[in-house]
Amino acid sequence: MQIQDLPYPDPGVPDARSGPRFLWWLFRNQLGGQLKSLAWGLLHFMSVAALPFCVGLAIQAVVDRSGARLALAGGLLALVCVGNALGDTFLHRSAVTNWIAAAARVQQLLAHKTAQLGSALTRRVAAGEVVAVSTGDVEKIGWFVEAWSRFTAAAVTIVLVCVGLVVYEPALGAVVAVGLPVLALAVLPLLPRATRRADFQREKAGRATELASDTVAGLRVLRGIGGEELFLDRYRRASQEVRHAAVRSARMWSLISAIQVLLPGLLLIAVVWYGVHLARQDRIGVGELVTVYSSVMVLTYPLRHFEEIAMAYSFSRPSAQRAARVLSLERATDTGGSRAADLPSGDLYDPATGLLAPAGRLTAVVCGDPDAAGRLAERLGGHPSEAGTSALLGGVPLDELPLDTARTAVLVQDKDPVLLSGSLRELLDVPASGDVRAEEALEAAQCGDVLAALVQGSLDAEDPMEARITERGRSLSGGQRQRLALARSLITDPEVLVLDEPTSAVDSHTEARIAEGVRDLREGRTTVVFTSSPLLLDRADRVVLVHEGEVSAVGVHRELVHEEPRYRAVVTRETEEEAALSGVLDELHELEEIEETA
């Protein structure tokens, strides 16, 4: 895989059972790149390790006054330098390629999972955690994947050099062969504590990211109630906790680094002392002593990769764990689909509440509990309830349809729709039937003043469709965002459109016009609107009251508001005392009618 070949046509199905399993899955899926990096790494490290042998051979040739061996040493040294340059260059290139490829694969997997779960993702995982996984965690996962091949090349080089030194000079080689494994394993007792501190740091950083994301998302509301300083103080405290955790983690890693410097120094002292002792006894030559000494010095370079791989794993393991937790989430429906992909049509029915939305009609649903209304809207969109019941469209359970078919059949716009940054044309460029033009949808959603505001706020866009929308539409008011989101939903023209409080931030005059526009544009299509607005309810073909998890009344708005006290209490915001008084008056009115009839 080359960088220019990204993105992957198919990133694969990850093993998300745990963080280590996910890392191993990534490694296996990049085996070709890992082997290439390993080969270049071996060339680089072996060339570095061969330098002391060439230098020692040259020194011994000078001592022995051998011109032929000196020329041979020079030729070998030039060859080793070429190998070192090539190996280092292509090792870096292949390692970076592995890093970017691993990060790209993870990001693709996260993007696919986000698209698959939709709005259900942020209900099951905090938005800040998703942001942390897709940014910082992806980088750390890629670091471990690319560091593994360099570590393997360094470990193989150390083993081969130890064997070569034992063969070249058994006495000193034995000291090195015993000392180097001790150096490599000396920091192992410290790794669990370092890993725990790294995990704690990542946990604190994740919480701070979540808090920052939530604060930025709600900044407009916080400013309205004067609460931005309160949340900023909370973020400052969370940031300080991250700093303290990072300092504690850095202290442990600095201790590990100090050990990695101290122990090789002690080994060098031991080798020099013992080598001088052997040289005095004429058991080794000066060139051999220089070769062994230089080899030990050079081997501190590949030894550094033991520390790096330990650090990379310590930081990537919690990141991989978080990524695996997100990737292990599954849609509560059969995403593959156990039925044919034919688009169903007919009445929309929810078995859990008994709600029926007849095909081709505008049905308004009144639910006193906003959370219950949100869960019902999710079920109508194909997400089963906790009990496993799913909504039916034309008698077909939505969770038995392939995901693409289910989403084509039913579109749910929740009460807090998101506007992505970009031009208005890009915002409205969504999968659609083609029967509804953008101009018609914008007119039905009463977006005339929104278009004017976009043009006025743009420096160079005369066409409203080319005007830029900021991230999440923060430069727009709540009502303007709602109307643009409604226009986007109307353009898609799905078989069933479910709207959850689409006009809660719109004034009454605009709301009345929106009700007429949606009714006219969606004529002949099934539309379900969750609302308690009398203006919308009065224009619905059918109104359903859902009380305590089941349908308790069905009719039209003007009948229900007079005949159903629970409906009237939700729609008119009556207090319990007012509702009780209204009930008494209704009973008195009925008694008067009976007396007049008698």
Short mmCIF file of C-alpha atoms in Angstrom, two decimals, residues 253-494:
data_model
loop_
_atom_site.label_atom_id
_atom_site.label_comp_id
_atom_site.label_asym_id
_atom_site.label_seq_id
_atom_site.Cartn_x
_atom_site.Cartn_y
_atom_site.Cartn_z
CA TRP A 253 9.60 7.81 31.38
CA SER A 254 12.54 10.06 32.22
CA LEU A 255 13.60 7.47 34.83
CA ILE A 256 13.41 4.75 32.18
CA SER A 257 15.46 6.93 29.81
CA ALA A 258 18.05 7.56 32.53
CA ILE A 259 18.39 3.82 33.11
CA GLN A 260 18.80 3.29 29.37
CA VAL A 261 21.72 5.76 29.46
CA LEU A 262 23.28 4.62 32.75
CA LEU A 263 23.41 0.88 32.16
CA PRO A 264 25.07 1.03 28.71
CA GLY A 265 27.66 3.35 30.26
CA LEU A 266 28.37 0.80 32.99
CA LEU A 267 28.65 -1.93 30.36
CA LEU A 268 31.14 0.18 28.41
CA ILE A 269 33.25 0.66 31.55
CA ALA A 270 33.20 -3.09 32.17
CA VAL A 271 34.16 -3.88 28.56
CA VAL A 272 37.02 -1.34 28.53
CA TRP A 273 38.36 -2.51 31.89
CA TYR A 274 38.25 -6.16 30.94
CA GLY A 275 39.53 -5.47 27.41
CA VAL A 276 42.54 -3.53 28.69
CA HIS A 277 43.25 -6.41 31.06
CA LEU A 278 43.17 -8.86 28.14
CA ALA A 279 45.30 -6.59 25.95
CA ARG A 280 47.99 -6.37 28.62
CA GLN A 281 48.10 -10.15 28.60
CA ASP A 282 48.42 -10.08 24.78
CA ARG A 283 45.24 -12.15 24.52
CA ILE A 284 43.59 -9.62 22.14
CA GLY A 285 44.91 -6.98 19.79
CA VAL A 286 44.27 -3.24 19.86
CA GLY A 287 42.01 -3.45 16.81
CA GLU A 288 39.92 -6.17 18.42
CA LEU A 289 39.52 -4.09 21.59
CA VAL A 290 38.46 -1.06 19.51
CA THR A 291 36.00 -3.22 17.56
CA VAL A 292 34.29 -4.60 20.67
CA TYR A 293 34.26 -1.21 22.42
CA SER A 294 32.82 0.53 19.35
CA SER A 295 30.23 -2.21 18.89
CA VAL A 296 28.93 -1.68 22.42
CA MET A 297 28.78 2.05 21.83
CA VAL A 298 26.93 1.63 18.55
CA LEU A 299 24.47 -0.88 20.01
CA THR A 300 23.10 1.77 22.37
CA TYR A 301 21.37 3.16 19.26
CA PRO A 302 19.23 0.07 18.49
CA LEU A 303 18.72 -0.38 22.23
CA ARG A 304 16.86 2.92 22.24
CA HIS A 305 14.13 1.26 20.21
CA PHE A 306 13.32 -1.01 23.16
CA GLU A 307 12.40 2.09 25.12
CA GLU A 308 10.49 3.51 22.16
CA ILE A 309 8.40 0.38 21.60
CA ALA A 310 7.57 0.23 25.30
CA MET A 311 6.49 3.86 25.28
CA ALA A 312 4.58 3.46 22.01
CA TYR A 313 2.70 0.45 23.36
CA SER A 314 1.95 2.14 26.67
CA PHE A 315 0.42 5.13 24.92
CA SER A 316 -1.23 3.26 22.06
CA ARG A 317 -2.87 0.51 24.14
CA PRO A 318 -5.43 2.79 25.84
CA SER A 319 -5.92 4.59 22.53
CA ALA A 320 -6.54 1.27 20.79
CA GLN A 321 -8.88 0.26 23.61
CA ARG A 322 -10.94 3.42 23.11
CA ALA A 323 -10.99 2.93 19.34
CA ALA A 324 -12.03 -0.71 19.78
CA ARG A 325 -14.82 0.35 22.14
CA VAL A 326 -16.23 2.67 19.48
CA LEU A 327 -15.74 0.18 16.64
CA SER A 328 -17.38 -2.63 18.64
CA LEU A 329 -20.66 -0.71 18.79
CA GLU A 330 -23.28 -2.27 16.59
CA ARG A 331 -26.53 -0.98 15.24
CA ALA A 332 -29.29 -2.69 17.15
CA THR A 333 -30.68 -3.91 13.86
CA ASP A 334 -29.65 -6.43 11.25
CA THR A 335 -27.39 -4.16 9.22
CA GLY A 336 -26.80 -6.80 6.61
CA GLY A 337 -30.52 -7.24 6.14
CA SER A 338 -32.33 -10.56 6.12
CA ARG A 339 -34.90 -9.45 3.53
CA ALA A 340 -34.68 -8.35 -0.05
CA ALA A 341 -33.60 -4.78 -0.66
CA ASP A 342 -36.93 -3.76 -2.24
CA LEU A 343 -38.17 -0.46 -0.83
CA PRO A 344 -41.28 -1.18 1.27
CA SER A 345 -44.32 1.08 1.34
CA GLY A 346 -47.48 1.30 3.38
CA ASP A 347 -48.47 2.28 6.89
CA LEU A 348 -45.82 2.91 9.53
CA TYR A 349 -46.59 1.11 12.78
CA ASP A 350 -44.83 0.98 16.14
CA PRO A 351 -45.83 -2.17 18.11
CA ALA A 352 -44.38 -0.84 21.37
CA THR A 353 -46.84 2.06 21.61
CA GLY A 354 -49.49 1.11 19.06
CA LEU A 355 -48.74 4.24 17.01
CA LEU A 356 -50.05 4.02 13.44
CA ALA A 357 -49.08 6.55 10.76
CA PRO A 358 -51.23 5.89 7.65
CA ALA A 359 -49.44 5.96 4.32
CA GLY A 360 -49.57 9.23 2.42
CA ARG A 361 -50.89 11.29 5.33
CA LEU A 362 -49.50 13.84 7.78
CA THR A 363 -49.61 12.41 11.30
CA ALA A 364 -48.78 14.55 14.33
CA VAL A 365 -47.70 12.87 17.57
CA VAL A 366 -48.10 14.55 20.94
CA CYS A 367 -45.97 13.13 23.75
CA GLY A 368 -45.60 14.84 27.09
CA ASP A 369 -42.18 13.31 27.73
CA PRO A 370 -39.50 14.67 25.30
CA ASP A 371 -37.17 11.75 26.03
CA ALA A 372 -39.90 9.23 25.27
CA ALA A 373 -40.66 11.12 22.07
CA GLY A 374 -36.99 10.91 21.07
CA ARG A 375 -36.91 7.16 21.68
CA LEU A 376 -40.11 6.68 19.69
CA ALA A 377 -38.65 8.69 16.80
CA GLU A 378 -35.58 6.45 16.87
CA ARG A 379 -37.75 3.33 16.67
CA LEU A 380 -39.63 4.76 13.72
CA GLY A 381 -36.25 5.27 12.06
CA GLY A 382 -35.35 1.58 12.40
CA HIS A 383 -33.68 1.39 15.82
CA PRO A 384 -35.48 -1.25 17.91
CA SER A 385 -36.47 -0.66 21.52
CA GLU A 386 -34.64 -2.28 24.42
CA ALA A 387 -37.22 -5.04 24.32
CA GLY A 388 -36.22 -5.71 20.70
CA THR A 389 -39.43 -4.51 19.04
CA SER A 390 -38.98 -2.67 15.76
CA ALA A 391 -41.26 -0.40 13.77
CA LEU A 392 -42.96 -1.88 10.72
CA LEU A 393 -43.33 -0.21 7.34
CA GLY A 394 -45.95 -1.89 5.21
CA GLY A 395 -45.81 -4.86 7.58
CA VAL A 396 -42.03 -5.25 7.12
CA PRO A 397 -39.83 -4.79 10.24
CA LEU A 398 -37.32 -2.06 9.51
CA ASP A 399 -34.54 -3.91 11.33
CA GLU A 400 -34.81 -6.75 8.81
CA LEU A 401 -34.02 -4.44 5.91
CA PRO A 402 -30.49 -3.66 4.70
CA LEU A 403 -29.24 -0.45 6.24
CA ASP A 404 -29.22 1.50 2.95
CA THR A 405 -32.78 0.43 2.17
CA ALA A 406 -34.04 1.30 5.65
CA ARG A 407 -32.48 4.76 5.45
CA THR A 408 -33.92 5.36 2.01
CA ALA A 409 -37.36 4.38 3.28
CA VAL A 410 -37.38 6.41 6.52
CA LEU A 411 -35.57 9.62 7.37
CA VAL A 412 -35.57 10.90 10.95
CA GLN A 413 -34.64 14.50 11.74
CA ASP A 414 -34.00 14.81 15.45
CA LYS A 415 -34.68 17.87 17.57
CA ASP A 416 -31.08 19.09 17.35
CA PRO A 417 -29.96 18.61 13.72
CA VAL A 418 -26.34 19.31 12.79
CA LEU A 419 -25.28 21.60 9.96
CA LEU A 420 -21.86 20.84 8.53
CA SER A 421 -19.55 23.66 7.47
CA GLY A 422 -19.40 24.54 3.79
CA SER A 423 -21.54 26.29 1.23
CA LEU A 424 -25.34 26.10 1.24
CA ARG A 425 -25.14 24.17 -2.03
CA GLU A 426 -22.94 21.55 -0.35
CA LEU A 427 -25.28 21.40 2.65
CA LEU A 428 -28.24 20.62 0.40
CA ASP A 429 -26.28 18.16 -1.76
CA VAL A 430 -27.75 15.02 -0.17
CA PRO A 431 -29.09 11.71 -1.50
CA ALA A 432 -32.51 12.55 -2.87
CA SER A 433 -35.29 11.24 -5.09
CA GLY A 434 -34.91 14.21 -7.45
CA ASP A 435 -38.60 15.08 -7.27
CA VAL A 436 -38.11 18.00 -4.87
CA ARG A 437 -35.96 20.91 -6.00
CA ALA A 438 -33.84 22.90 -3.55
CA GLU A 439 -35.86 26.05 -4.24
CA GLU A 440 -39.11 24.26 -3.35
CA ALA A 441 -37.69 22.84 -0.14
CA LEU A 442 -36.26 26.21 0.93
CA GLU A 443 -39.56 27.92 0.23
CA ALA A 444 -41.55 25.31 2.15
CA ALA A 445 -39.19 25.69 5.12
CA GLN A 446 -39.53 29.49 4.94
CA CYS A 447 -35.80 30.09 4.48
CA GLY A 448 -36.07 33.39 2.61
CA ASP A 449 -34.65 35.49 5.43
CA VAL A 450 -32.01 32.84 6.11
CA LEU A 451 -30.72 33.14 2.54
CA ALA A 452 -30.63 36.92 2.85
CA ALA A 453 -28.68 36.66 6.11
CA LEU A 454 -26.18 34.25 4.54
CA VAL A 455 -25.53 36.59 1.60
CA GLN A 456 -25.21 39.58 3.89
CA GLY A 457 -22.73 37.78 6.11
CA SER A 458 -20.65 36.57 3.16
CA LEU A 459 -17.88 38.74 1.72
CA ASP A 460 -17.89 37.52 -1.88
CA ALA A 461 -20.98 35.35 -2.42
CA GLU A 462 -23.82 36.97 -4.36
CA ASP A 463 -25.59 33.66 -4.91
CA PRO A 464 -27.10 32.38 -1.62
CA MET A 465 -26.26 28.82 -2.65
CA GLU A 466 -22.56 29.72 -2.58
CA ALA A 467 -22.71 31.44 0.83
CA ARG A 468 -20.63 29.78 3.52
CA ILE A 469 -22.09 28.17 6.62
CA THR A 470 -19.85 28.02 9.67
CA GLU A 471 -19.26 24.84 11.66
CA ARG A 472 -22.56 23.53 13.08
CA GLY A 473 -24.17 26.74 11.77
CA ARG A 474 -23.12 28.67 14.86
CA SER A 475 -23.38 32.01 13.04
CA LEU A 476 -27.12 31.37 12.58
CA SER A 477 -29.90 31.53 15.13
CA GLY A 478 -31.59 28.40 16.40
CA GLY A 479 -34.66 28.99 14.23
CA GLN A 480 -32.53 29.56 11.12
CA ARG A 481 -30.62 26.33 11.72
CA GLN A 482 -33.89 24.44 12.17
CA ARG A 483 -35.30 25.75 8.90
CA LEU A 484 -32.17 24.91 6.89
CA ALA A 485 -32.14 21.41 8.40
CA LEU A 486 -35.83 21.02 7.54
CA ALA A 487 -35.16 22.10 3.94
CA ARG A 488 -32.37 19.51 3.72
CA SER A 489 -34.74 16.80 4.97
CA LEU A 490 -37.46 17.84 2.53
CA ILE A 491 -35.06 17.64 -0.43
CA THR A 492 -34.32 13.98 0.29
CA ASP A 493 -38.03 13.23 -0.24
CA PRO A 494 -38.05 9.88 1.59
#
